[in-house]
Coordinates of C-alpha atoms in Angstrom, one line a residue:
M264 CA -7.4 4.5 30.6
P265 CA -9.5 2.1 32.8
A266 CA -9.2 -1.5 31.7
S267 CA -13.0 -1.6 31.5
R268 CA -13.2 1.1 28.8
S269 CA -14.4 -0.2 25.5
V270 CA -12.1 0.1 22.5
V271 CA -13.0 -0.4 18.8
I272 CA -10.7 -0.9 15.9
G273 CA -11.1 0.6 12.5
V274 CA -8.9 -0.8 9.7
D275 CA -8.0 1.2 6.6
S276 CA -6.6 -1.3 4.0
S277 CA -5.5 1.0 1.2
T278 CA -3.4 0.6 -1.9
Q279 CA -0.1 1.3 -0.2
S280 CA -0.6 0.2 3.4
T281 CA -2.8 -1.0 6.2
K282 CA -3.6 1.3 9.1
A283 CA -5.4 0.1 12.2
A284 CA -6.9 2.8 14.5
A285 CA -7.6 1.9 18.2
V286 CA -10.4 4.3 19.2
D287 CA -12.0 4.9 22.6
A288 CA -15.6 3.9 21.9
E289 CA -17.1 6.4 24.3
T290 CA -15.2 9.6 23.3
G291 CA -13.8 8.8 19.9
E292 CA -10.3 9.6 21.0
L293 CA -7.7 8.1 18.7
L294 CA -5.5 6.1 21.0
A295 CA -3.0 4.7 18.6
V296 CA -2.5 3.8 14.9
G297 CA -0.6 0.7 13.8
R298 CA 0.8 0.6 10.3
A299 CA 2.2 -2.0 7.9
P300 CA 3.1 -1.5 4.2
H301 CA 1.8 -3.2 1.1
T302 CA 3.7 -4.0 -2.1
V303 CA 2.2 -3.1 -5.5
T304 CA 3.7 -4.8 -8.6
G305 CA 3.2 -4.4 -12.3
T306 CA 4.4 -2.4 -15.2
G307 CA 2.5 -0.5 -17.9
G308 CA -1.1 -0.7 -17.0
A309 CA -0.8 -3.6 -14.6
R310 CA -1.2 -3.0 -10.8
E311 CA -1.4 -6.1 -8.6
S312 CA -1.0 -7.0 -4.9
D313 CA -0.9 -10.3 -3.0
P314 CA -4.0 -10.4 -0.7
E315 CA -2.1 -12.6 1.7
Q316 CA 0.1 -9.6 2.3
W317 CA -3.0 -7.6 3.2
W318 CA -3.9 -10.1 5.8
T319 CA -0.4 -10.2 7.3
A320 CA -0.4 -6.4 7.3
L321 CA -3.8 -6.2 9.0
A322 CA -2.6 -8.5 11.8
T323 CA 0.6 -6.6 12.2
A324 CA -1.2 -3.2 12.3
V325 CA -3.8 -4.3 14.8
R326 CA -1.3 -5.8 17.2
A327 CA 0.7 -2.6 17.0
A328 CA -2.3 -0.4 17.6
V329 CA -3.3 -2.3 20.7
R330 CA 0.2 -2.4 22.0
E331 CA 0.8 1.4 21.4
A332 CA -2.6 2.3 22.9
G333 CA -1.5 0.6 26.1
V334 CA -4.9 -1.2 26.6
P335 CA -5.4 -4.9 27.3
A336 CA -6.6 -6.9 24.4
A337 CA -9.8 -7.7 26.4
S338 CA -10.8 -4.0 26.0
V339 CA -11.3 -4.4 22.3
T340 CA -15.0 -5.1 21.6
A341 CA -15.3 -4.7 17.8
I342 CA -13.5 -4.3 14.5
A343 CA -14.4 -3.2 11.0
V344 CA -12.4 -3.1 7.8
A345 CA -12.6 -0.4 5.1
G346 CA -10.7 -1.4 2.0
Q347 CA -9.6 0.0 -1.4
Q348 CA -12.5 -0.3 -3.8
H349 CA -12.9 -2.3 -7.0
G350 CA -10.0 -4.8 -6.6
L351 CA -10.7 -8.3 -7.9
V352 CA -9.7 -11.1 -5.5
T353 CA -10.3 -14.6 -6.8
L354 CA -10.3 -17.4 -4.3
G355 CA -9.6 -21.1 -4.7
P356 CA -9.6 -24.0 -2.3
G357 CA -9.5 -23.1 1.4
G358 CA -10.5 -19.5 0.6
R359 CA -7.0 -18.6 -0.4
P360 CA -6.2 -16.4 -3.4
L361 CA -5.6 -18.1 -6.7
R362 CA -3.5 -15.2 -8.0
P363 CA -2.5 -11.6 -7.0
A364 CA -5.5 -9.2 -6.8
L365 CA -6.1 -6.9 -9.7
L366 CA -6.2 -3.4 -8.2
W367 CA -8.5 -0.5 -8.9
N368 CA -5.8 1.4 -10.8
D369 CA -5.0 -1.6 -13.1
T370 CA -6.0 -0.2 -16.5
R371 CA -5.4 -3.4 -18.6
S372 CA -9.2 -4.0 -18.5
A373 CA -10.0 -0.8 -20.5
P374 CA -10.9 -2.7 -23.7
Q375 CA -13.2 -5.0 -21.7
A376 CA -14.8 -2.1 -20.0
S377 CA -15.4 -0.4 -23.4
A378 CA -16.9 -3.6 -24.8
L379 CA -19.2 -4.1 -21.8
A380 CA -20.4 -0.6 -21.9
T381 CA -22.0 -1.2 -25.3
R382 CA -24.0 -4.3 -24.1
L383 CA -27.3 -4.5 -22.3
G384 CA -28.7 -1.4 -24.0
G385 CA -25.5 0.7 -23.8
P386 CA -24.3 3.3 -21.2
A387 CA -27.8 4.6 -20.3
S388 CA -28.9 1.1 -19.3
W389 CA -25.8 0.6 -17.2
L390 CA -26.5 3.9 -15.4
H391 CA -30.1 2.9 -14.8
R392 CA -29.1 -0.5 -13.5
T393 CA -26.0 0.1 -11.4
G394 CA -25.4 3.9 -11.3
S395 CA -22.1 3.5 -13.2
V396 CA -20.9 2.8 -16.7
P397 CA -18.1 0.2 -16.8
V398 CA -14.6 1.7 -16.9
A399 CA -11.2 0.0 -16.4
S400 CA -11.3 0.4 -12.6
M401 CA -14.6 -1.4 -12.1
T402 CA -14.5 -5.0 -10.9
A403 CA -16.8 -6.2 -13.7
A404 CA -14.2 -5.1 -16.3
K405 CA -11.4 -6.8 -14.3
W406 CA -13.4 -10.1 -14.1
Q407 CA -14.0 -9.9 -17.9
W408 CA -10.2 -9.3 -18.4
L409 CA -9.5 -12.4 -16.3
R410 CA -11.9 -14.5 -18.3
E411 CA -10.3 -13.5 -21.6
H412 CA -6.6 -13.5 -20.5
E413 CA -6.5 -16.1 -17.8
P414 CA -9.5 -18.4 -18.4
A415 CA -8.1 -21.2 -16.2
H416 CA -8.0 -18.9 -13.2
A417 CA -11.5 -17.7 -13.8
A418 CA -12.8 -21.2 -14.2
A419 CA -11.0 -22.4 -11.0
A420 CA -12.4 -19.6 -8.8
T421 CA -14.5 -20.7 -5.9
G422 CA -15.1 -17.2 -4.7
V423 CA -14.9 -13.7 -6.0
R424 CA -14.3 -10.9 -3.5
L425 CA -13.5 -7.2 -3.1
P426 CA -10.4 -6.4 -1.0
H427 CA -12.4 -5.5 2.1
D428 CA -14.7 -8.6 1.6
H429 CA -11.7 -10.9 1.6
L430 CA -10.3 -9.4 4.9
T431 CA -13.7 -9.6 6.6
E432 CA -14.0 -13.2 5.5
R433 CA -10.5 -13.9 7.0
L434 CA -11.7 -12.4 10.3
T435 CA -15.0 -14.3 10.5
G436 CA -15.0 -17.2 8.0
L437 CA -18.1 -15.6 6.4
A438 CA -18.4 -14.2 2.9
V439 CA -20.0 -10.8 3.4
T440 CA -19.9 -7.4 1.8
D441 CA -22.0 -4.2 2.1
P442 CA -24.0 -2.0 -0.4
G443 CA -21.3 0.7 -0.5
D444 CA -18.4 -1.5 -1.7
A445 CA -20.6 -3.8 -3.7
S446 CA -21.9 -0.7 -5.7
G447 CA -18.4 -0.4 -7.2
T448 CA -18.5 -3.7 -9.0
C449 CA -20.9 -2.8 -11.8
W450 CA -22.8 -6.0 -11.1
Y451 CA -24.7 -4.7 -8.1
G452 CA -27.9 -2.6 -8.7
T453 CA -28.0 0.7 -6.8
G454 CA -31.2 1.9 -8.5
P455 CA -34.4 0.5 -10.1
G456 CA -33.4 -1.1 -13.4
P457 CA -34.7 -3.5 -16.0
G458 CA -35.1 -7.0 -14.7
G459 CA -35.8 -5.6 -11.2
A460 CA -32.3 -6.1 -10.0
G461 CA -31.8 -2.6 -8.6
R462 CA -31.9 -1.0 -5.3
A463 CA -34.0 2.0 -4.4
H464 CA -35.0 3.9 -1.4
G465 CA -38.2 4.1 0.6
S466 CA -38.7 6.7 3.3
G467 CA -35.3 7.2 4.8
G468 CA -33.3 5.0 2.5
A469 CA -31.7 1.7 3.6
A470 CA -32.4 0.3 6.9
P471 CA -29.9 1.2 9.6
A472 CA -27.8 -1.3 11.4
G473 CA -30.5 -2.0 13.9
S474 CA -29.7 -4.1 16.9
P475 CA -26.4 -6.0 17.0
D476 CA -28.0 -9.3 16.3
T477 CA -30.6 -8.2 13.8
V478 CA -30.2 -7.9 10.0
A479 CA -32.8 -6.0 8.1
D480 CA -33.7 -6.8 4.5
P481 CA -31.9 -5.0 1.7
G482 CA -33.5 -7.2 -0.9
G483 CA -36.7 -7.4 -2.8
A484 CA -38.6 -4.2 -2.0
S485 CA -38.6 -1.1 0.1
G486 CA -40.5 -0.1 3.1
E487 CA -39.8 2.6 5.7
G488 CA -36.1 2.2 6.2
G489 CA -35.8 -0.6 3.6
T490 CA -34.1 -0.9 0.2
G491 CA -35.2 -2.8 -2.8
A492 CA -36.2 -2.9 -6.4
A493 CA -38.7 -0.1 -6.4
S494 CA -39.3 3.1 -4.5
G495 CA -42.0 5.0 -2.8
E496 CA -42.7 5.8 0.8
G497 CA -43.4 2.3 2.0
G498 CA -42.0 0.8 -1.2
T499 CA -43.4 -1.4 -4.0
G500 CA -42.0 -4.6 -5.4
D501 CA -41.9 -8.1 -4.1
A502 CA -43.3 -7.2 -0.8
S503 CA -42.5 -4.6 1.8
G504 CA -43.1 -3.6 5.3
E505 CA -40.8 -2.3 8.0
G506 CA -38.3 -5.1 8.2
R507 CA -40.5 -7.6 6.4
T508 CA -40.1 -9.2 3.1
G509 CA -42.4 -11.6 1.2
A510 CA -42.5 -13.5 -2.1
A511 CA -44.9 -11.4 -4.1
G512 CA -47.1 -8.4 -3.9
A513 CA -46.6 -4.9 -2.6
G514 CA -46.9 -3.2 0.7
G515 CA -46.5 0.1 2.5
P516 CA -44.9 0.6 5.9
G517 CA -45.9 -2.2 8.2
H518 CA -47.7 -4.1 5.5
P519 CA -46.2 -7.4 4.4
G520 CA -46.8 -8.6 0.9
A521 CA -48.6 -11.7 -0.1
A522 CA -47.2 -15.2 -0.2
G523 CA -44.5 -16.1 2.1
S524 CA -44.3 -12.9 4.2
G525 CA -43.1 -13.0 7.8
G526 CA -44.1 -10.6 10.6
R527 CA -41.7 -8.8 12.8
G528 CA -40.8 -10.8 15.9
R529 CA -42.8 -13.9 14.8
P530 CA -40.7 -17.1 14.6
L531 CA -41.6 -19.1 11.5
A532 CA -42.0 -22.8 10.9
S533 CA -39.0 -25.1 10.7
G534 CA -35.4 -24.5 11.6
Y535 CA -36.1 -22.0 14.4
D536 CA -32.8 -20.5 15.7
D537 CA -32.3 -19.9 19.4
R538 CA -30.9 -16.4 18.6
D539 CA -32.3 -14.9 15.4
R540 CA -34.9 -17.3 14.2
T541 CA -34.9 -19.1 10.9
G542 CA -38.0 -19.3 8.6
A543 CA -39.3 -22.1 6.5
A544 CA -39.5 -21.9 2.7
G545 CA -40.5 -18.5 1.4
A546 CA -40.8 -16.9 4.8
D547 CA -38.9 -14.2 6.4
G548 CA -38.7 -11.5 9.1
P549 CA -35.9 -9.4 10.5
G550 CA -33.0 -11.5 11.6
R551 CA -34.5 -14.6 10.0
T552 CA -33.6 -16.5 7.0
G553 CA -35.9 -18.5 4.7
A554 CA -35.3 -21.9 3.3
A555 CA -35.0 -22.8 -0.3
G556 CA -35.8 -19.9 -2.6
A557 CA -36.6 -17.4 0.2
D558 CA -35.1 -14.0 0.3
G559 CA -33.9 -13.6 3.8
P560 CA -33.0 -10.3 5.5
G561 CA -29.7 -11.4 6.8
P562 CA -26.6 -12.6 4.9
T563 CA -27.1 -16.1 4.0
G564 CA -25.4 -18.9 2.1
A565 CA -26.2 -22.3 0.8
A566 CA -25.3 -24.1 4.0
G567 CA -26.2 -21.3 6.5
F568 CA -24.7 -18.0 7.3
D569 CA -23.5 -17.9 10.9
G570 CA -23.7 -20.5 13.6
R571 CA -24.3 -17.7 16.1
D572 CA -26.3 -15.0 14.5
R573 CA -28.0 -16.0 11.3
A574 CA -28.7 -19.4 9.7
G575 CA -30.1 -20.4 6.3
A576 CA -31.4 -23.8 5.2
A577 CA -29.7 -25.5 2.3
G578 CA -30.2 -23.6 -0.9
A579 CA -31.4 -20.5 0.9
D580 CA -31.2 -17.3 -1.0
G581 CA -30.2 -14.2 1.0
P582 CA -30.9 -10.7 -0.2
V583 CA -28.0 -10.8 -2.6
R584 CA -28.9 -13.8 -4.6
P585 CA -30.6 -13.0 -7.9
G586 CA -33.9 -14.6 -8.7
A587 CA -36.7 -12.7 -7.0
A588 CA -37.3 -9.2 -8.4
G589 CA -35.1 -6.7 -6.6
G590 CA -32.1 -9.0 -5.9
A591 CA -29.1 -6.7 -5.2
Y592 CA -27.0 -8.5 -7.8
D593 CA -28.2 -7.9 -11.4
P594 CA -28.8 -11.4 -12.9
E595 CA -28.5 -10.2 -16.5
I596 CA -25.1 -8.6 -15.8
L597 CA -23.9 -11.7 -14.1
D598 CA -25.0 -13.8 -17.0
L599 CA -23.2 -11.4 -19.4
L600 CA -20.1 -11.8 -17.3
G601 CA -20.4 -15.6 -16.9
L602 CA -20.3 -15.0 -13.2
D603 CA -22.2 -17.4 -10.9
A604 CA -23.9 -15.6 -8.1
A605 CA -22.9 -18.4 -5.7
L606 CA -19.3 -17.1 -6.0
L607 CA -20.2 -13.7 -4.6
P608 CA -20.4 -12.6 -1.0
T609 CA -23.7 -11.9 0.8
V610 CA -24.6 -8.2 0.9
A611 CA -25.4 -7.1 4.5
P612 CA -27.8 -4.1 4.9
S613 CA -25.0 -1.7 6.0
G614 CA -21.3 -1.6 6.8
A615 CA -22.3 -1.5 10.5
T616 CA -24.2 -4.8 10.4
R617 CA -22.9 -7.3 12.8
V618 CA -21.5 -10.3 10.8
G619 CA -20.2 -12.4 13.7
T620 CA -17.1 -12.7 15.8
L621 CA -13.4 -13.6 15.2
T622 CA -12.5 -17.1 14.2
P623 CA -10.0 -18.9 16.4
A624 CA -7.3 -18.4 13.7
A625 CA -8.1 -14.7 13.3
A626 CA -8.1 -14.2 17.1
E627 CA -4.7 -15.8 17.4
A628 CA -3.3 -13.8 14.5
L629 CA -4.6 -10.5 15.8
G630 CA -3.9 -11.2 19.5
L631 CA -7.5 -10.4 20.4
P632 CA -10.3 -12.3 22.1
R633 CA -12.6 -14.5 20.0
T634 CA -15.6 -12.5 21.3
V635 CA -14.6 -9.4 19.3
V636 CA -17.6 -8.4 17.1
V637 CA -16.8 -8.0 13.4
A638 CA -18.9 -5.5 11.3
A639 CA -19.5 -6.0 7.6
G640 CA -17.2 -3.0 6.8
T641 CA -17.2 -1.1 3.5
G642 CA -15.1 0.6 0.9
D643 CA -12.6 3.3 1.8
N644 CA -14.5 6.2 0.3
M645 CA -17.7 5.1 2.1
A646 CA -15.8 4.9 5.4
A647 CA -14.3 8.3 4.8
A648 CA -17.8 9.7 4.4
V649 CA -18.8 8.1 7.7
G650 CA -15.7 9.6 9.4
L651 CA -16.7 13.0 8.1
G652 CA -20.3 12.7 9.4
L653 CA -21.8 12.5 5.9
G654 CA -25.0 10.6 5.5
G655 CA -28.6 10.4 6.4
A656 CA -27.9 11.1 10.1
G657 CA -25.4 13.9 9.3
L658 CA -24.5 16.1 6.3
L659 CA -26.0 15.8 2.9
D660 CA -24.8 17.5 -0.3
H661 CA -21.6 18.7 1.3
P662 CA -18.7 18.2 -1.1
V663 CA -15.5 16.4 -0.3
V664 CA -12.2 16.3 -2.1
S665 CA -9.8 13.6 -1.1
L666 CA -6.1 14.0 -2.3
G667 CA -4.3 10.7 -2.1
T668 CA -2.9 8.1 -4.6
S669 CA -6.1 8.9 -6.4
G670 CA -8.1 12.1 -6.2
T671 CA -11.7 11.7 -5.4
V672 CA -14.7 13.9 -5.1
F673 CA -17.9 12.8 -3.4
A674 CA -20.9 13.8 -1.4
A675 CA -23.6 12.0 0.5
T676 CA -26.9 12.6 -1.3
G677 CA -30.5 11.5 -1.0
A678 CA -30.9 10.6 -4.6
R679 CA -28.6 8.8 -7.0
P680 CA -27.6 10.9 -10.0
A681 CA -27.1 9.3 -13.4
D682 CA -23.9 10.7 -15.1
R683 CA -21.6 8.4 -17.1
G684 CA -18.6 10.4 -15.9
L685 CA -19.4 9.6 -12.3
A686 CA -19.7 6.4 -10.2
G687 CA -23.3 6.3 -8.7
F688 CA -22.2 4.5 -5.5
A689 CA -24.3 3.6 -2.6
A690 CA -23.2 4.9 0.7
T691 CA -22.9 2.4 3.5
D692 CA -25.8 3.9 5.5
G693 CA -28.5 3.8 2.9
T694 CA -27.9 7.2 1.2
Y695 CA -26.0 7.5 -2.1
L696 CA -22.4 8.5 -2.5
P697 CA -21.9 9.7 -6.1
L698 CA -18.1 9.9 -6.8
G699 CA -15.7 11.1 -9.4
C700 CA -12.2 9.7 -9.3
T701 CA -9.0 10.7 -10.9
L702 CA -6.1 8.2 -11.1
N703 CA -3.4 10.8 -10.8
C704 CA -3.0 12.9 -7.8
T705 CA -0.3 13.0 -5.1
L706 CA 2.0 10.3 -6.5
A707 CA 1.8 11.8 -9.9
V708 CA 2.8 15.3 -8.7
D709 CA 5.5 13.8 -6.5
R710 CA 6.9 12.1 -9.6
F711 CA 7.2 15.5 -11.3
A712 CA 9.0 16.9 -8.2
T713 CA 11.5 14.0 -8.4
L714 CA 12.0 14.5 -12.2
L715 CA 12.7 18.2 -11.6
G716 CA 14.9 17.6 -8.6
L717 CA 12.7 19.7 -6.4
D718 CA 11.1 19.4 -2.9
R719 CA 7.3 18.9 -3.3
D720 CA 6.6 22.3 -1.7
D721 CA 9.3 24.2 -3.8
T722 CA 6.7 25.4 -6.3
R723 CA 5.1 28.5 -7.8
P724 CA 2.0 29.0 -10.0
G725 CA 2.3 27.6 -13.5
D726 CA 2.8 31.0 -15.3
G727 CA 1.5 29.8 -18.7
V728 CA 2.7 26.2 -18.4
V729 CA 0.1 23.4 -18.4
V730 CA 0.7 19.9 -17.1
L731 CA -1.8 17.2 -17.4
P732 CA -0.2 14.6 -15.1
Y733 CA -2.0 11.6 -16.4
L734 CA 0.9 9.2 -15.8
D735 CA -1.4 6.2 -15.1
G736 CA -4.1 6.9 -17.7
E737 CA -7.2 8.6 -16.3
R738 CA -10.6 7.8 -15.1
T739 CA -12.5 11.1 -14.8
P740 CA -12.2 12.1 -17.6
D741 CA -12.2 8.5 -19.0
L742 CA -8.9 8.4 -20.7
P743 CA -7.4 5.0 -19.7
H744 CA -4.6 5.1 -22.2
A745 CA -3.5 8.7 -21.6
A746 CA 0.1 9.7 -20.8
G747 CA 1.3 12.9 -19.1
L748 CA 1.4 16.0 -21.2
V749 CA 3.4 19.2 -20.7
T750 CA 2.9 22.3 -22.8
G751 CA 3.7 26.0 -22.7
L752 CA 7.5 25.7 -21.9
R753 CA 9.9 28.6 -22.8
H754 CA 13.6 29.0 -22.4
G755 CA 13.1 31.0 -19.3
T756 CA 10.5 28.7 -17.7
D757 CA 11.3 28.2 -14.0
P758 CA 11.3 24.5 -13.0
R759 CA 9.2 25.5 -10.0
A760 CA 6.5 26.7 -12.3
I761 CA 6.4 23.3 -14.0
L762 CA 5.9 21.6 -10.7
G763 CA 3.2 24.2 -9.9
A764 CA 1.5 23.4 -13.1
A765 CA 1.5 19.7 -12.2
Y766 CA -0.3 20.7 -9.0
E767 CA -2.7 22.8 -11.0
G768 CA -3.4 20.1 -13.5
A769 CA -4.2 17.5 -10.8
A770 CA -6.3 19.9 -8.8
F771 CA -8.1 21.1 -11.9
T772 CA -9.0 17.5 -12.9
V773 CA -10.4 16.8 -9.4
L774 CA -12.3 20.1 -9.2
R775 CA -13.7 19.7 -12.7
A776 CA -15.1 16.3 -11.6
L777 CA -16.6 18.1 -8.5
D778 CA -18.5 20.6 -10.6
R779 CA -19.9 17.7 -12.7
L780 CA -20.9 15.9 -9.5
L781 CA -22.7 18.9 -8.1
A782 CA -24.6 19.5 -11.4
A783 CA -25.6 15.8 -11.5
C784 CA -27.1 16.1 -8.1
G785 CA -29.2 19.0 -9.3
L786 CA -27.0 21.7 -7.8
D787 CA -25.6 24.7 -9.7
P788 CA -21.8 25.0 -8.9
A789 CA -21.9 28.7 -9.7
D790 CA -24.8 29.4 -7.3
P791 CA -23.4 31.3 -4.3
A792 CA -25.4 29.1 -1.9
V793 CA -23.5 26.1 -3.4
R794 CA -20.2 27.7 -4.2
D795 CA -19.8 29.2 -0.7
R796 CA -20.4 25.8 1.1
P797 CA -17.1 24.7 2.5
L798 CA -15.2 22.1 0.6
R799 CA -13.9 19.4 2.9
L800 CA -10.3 18.5 2.0
I801 CA -8.9 15.2 3.1
G802 CA -6.2 12.7 2.3
G803 CA -2.4 13.1 2.5
G804 CA -2.4 16.1 0.1
A805 CA -4.6 18.0 2.5
R806 CA -1.6 18.3 4.8
G807 CA 0.5 19.9 2.1
R808 CA 0.7 23.7 1.8
A809 CA 1.1 23.6 -2.0
W810 CA -2.0 21.4 -2.3
T811 CA -4.2 23.5 -0.1
D812 CA -3.1 26.7 -1.8
T813 CA -3.7 25.3 -5.3
V814 CA -7.2 24.0 -4.4
R815 CA -8.2 27.3 -2.8
R816 CA -6.9 29.3 -5.8
L817 CA -8.6 27.1 -8.4
S818 CA -11.9 26.5 -6.5
G819 CA -12.5 29.9 -4.9
R820 CA -14.1 28.0 -2.0
P821 CA -13.5 28.0 1.7
L822 CA -11.9 24.8 2.9
V823 CA -12.4 22.7 6.0
V824 CA -9.3 20.6 6.7
P825 CA -10.3 18.0 9.4
A826 CA -7.9 17.7 12.2
A827 CA -8.1 13.9 12.1
D828 CA -5.6 12.2 9.9
E829 CA -7.2 8.8 9.7
L830 CA -10.7 9.4 8.5
V831 CA -11.1 6.1 6.7
A832 CA -10.0 4.2 9.8
L833 CA -12.1 6.4 12.1
G834 CA -15.1 5.8 9.9
A835 CA -14.5 2.1 10.1
A836 CA -14.2 2.3 13.9
A837 CA -17.6 4.0 13.9
L838 CA -19.0 1.1 11.9
A839 CA -17.5 -1.3 14.4
L840 CA -19.2 0.5 17.3
G841 CA -22.5 0.5 15.3
A842 CA -22.2 -3.3 15.0
V843 CA -22.0 -3.5 18.8
T844 CA -24.6 -0.9 19.9
G845 CA -26.9 -0.6 16.9
T846 CA -26.2 3.2 16.8
D847 CA -26.0 4.8 13.3
P848 CA -22.3 5.1 12.5
V849 CA -22.7 8.6 11.0
A850 CA -24.3 9.7 14.2
V851 CA -21.4 8.1 16.1
A852 CA -18.7 9.9 14.0
T853 CA -20.6 13.2 14.4
A854 CA -20.7 12.8 18.1
W855 CA -17.0 12.0 18.1
G856 CA -16.3 15.1 16.1
T857 CA -13.9 13.3 13.7
G858 CA -14.8 15.6 10.8
D859 CA -14.1 18.8 12.7
G860 CA -11.1 20.9 11.7
E861 CA -9.6 24.2 10.6
V862 CA -11.5 26.5 8.3
L863 CA -9.5 28.2 5.6
P864 CA -11.1 31.3 3.9
P865 CA -11.6 31.3 0.2
L866 CA -9.2 32.9 -2.3
T867 CA -10.3 34.7 -5.5
R868 CA -10.7 32.0 -8.1
D869 CA -7.9 31.9 -10.7
D870 CA -10.2 31.8 -13.8
A871 CA -7.3 32.4 -16.2
T872 CA -5.4 29.3 -15.1
W873 CA -8.7 27.3 -15.1
Q874 CA -9.6 28.3 -18.6
R875 CA -6.0 27.6 -19.9
I876 CA -6.0 24.1 -18.5
D877 CA -9.5 23.4 -19.8
A878 CA -8.6 24.6 -23.3
V879 CA -5.5 22.3 -23.4
L880 CA -7.5 19.3 -22.1
T881 CA -10.3 19.9 -24.6
A882 CA -7.8 20.1 -27.5
A883 CA -5.6 17.2 -26.5
A884 CA -8.3 14.6 -25.5
P885 CA -9.3 13.5 -29.0
T886 CA -5.7 12.9 -30.1
L887 CA -2.8 13.2 -27.7
L888 CA -4.6 11.7 -24.7
S889 CA -6.5 8.9 -26.5

């Protein structure tokens, strides 16, 4: 490869490991993948990891990727991190973790989640505000658990981050997140809600990344390409125009609101920045930040956001600070949680927003130039969607099943469904990413294989045996205290049938969540036009014959198994390139062809097995699984 060829790096920081993909920015060719493991500790419902280990793993994986790609470090132009969702990272002095992070699959916070769900008007209100009802995996429940069980740590926290936020901050020195990962906290509004703290779509949804040095406004109201508290083509709310925000009023595309609005390309009063312009109090335009009390379009903080790209005057409020109607963080929820908004990262408009460049310490750790651009990044599910070409610039309403440590189902949609069994996430590109998640997938089935002394592919259909492999509790359905259940055994039962039943139970749980997701999006799962749409199967399980056979048999759908192994990292790489070029990352991934793969024809759906598992789950849920 010529030394002048541009290389971007996408990082997948998952539960078990970090993977860094070095990608040719022009062709999307995966040049190399560096890897480093993580350690997860905890017994019972506890699941924790040391965030410092994530940082060490990231540096190790990036260095390995660049070395194995055989390219000079100077070829690397940008990097983005996609991380496991929901984890709670509490920071202390110097931005270092106060304690191990509470991971997404830590179920100790189930009582706190249940209690929170009854507050603020109950589950319906939570759905209206955030798109999700608190469950044990959500960050809000974990923060509440910390407050109740480790109040000294909660009181000492100087910052509260998600895993990907923390790593982006280690790269840049700046506290930034994106709408996708933020939407998994249960304190970020993804739809119009009481108090005006929600997020809604105008024409086209959230603003795209824009130019590398421009940050559009995800705050108060929505114009064409904007996001905000209220919706309509052009938007209503605080004020709205294409890329403009004001203090009050309403506007359509191109029409700024009343007091304090700033026009596109017009520098405002004091504090003008030689790159992106800084406005005076109450004023704002794309790439500019207002002074005290203003809602600026770019990520801002009390003492300023970025010495190169974005600056805010002391006390400035960026789009994520509550106060003005339409702030992305819900102030009533933060009050309920006793969580100061100042502890939270700024929300960039998208995961492809340019945050800044590497700090000297990060450049040294990664062995890269300081000029490497850092994108805001996102959660792992959002990055996988980008890697598959799902979003406003690609495929909408195309279902995906991911088979990994957890099993997830999701689709990029134009409207956010409200279903308490699903997470109403934002995608990172301004569309929505409703998602159902099961805690028990490949690791749970592998555990059954170990208990039975079988190879994971040494299996046959369940033949009357039903296994609900809920070894870590369950999320969809919401059964955080559940344990595994096996029923239907006979003297002559073949151990391979028990393992096959474990596959069936896990696949059933995921596919049942998929049917629920499709229905919540206004689609009939039984409609041939919906049923015959290929199901994209990703994750480690997608490479296993037993998994693909079971999913085909229980779903009756054709499958697309993408050829690319590292869709999360590839999606992150597309975000990185978007931060450099301003190109929509979904369009980047589509051009790269990262979601292309083998098409497997459907099998006749095994309705008898489906109904048998469904009957056992229905009967067991009130008693054995509670």
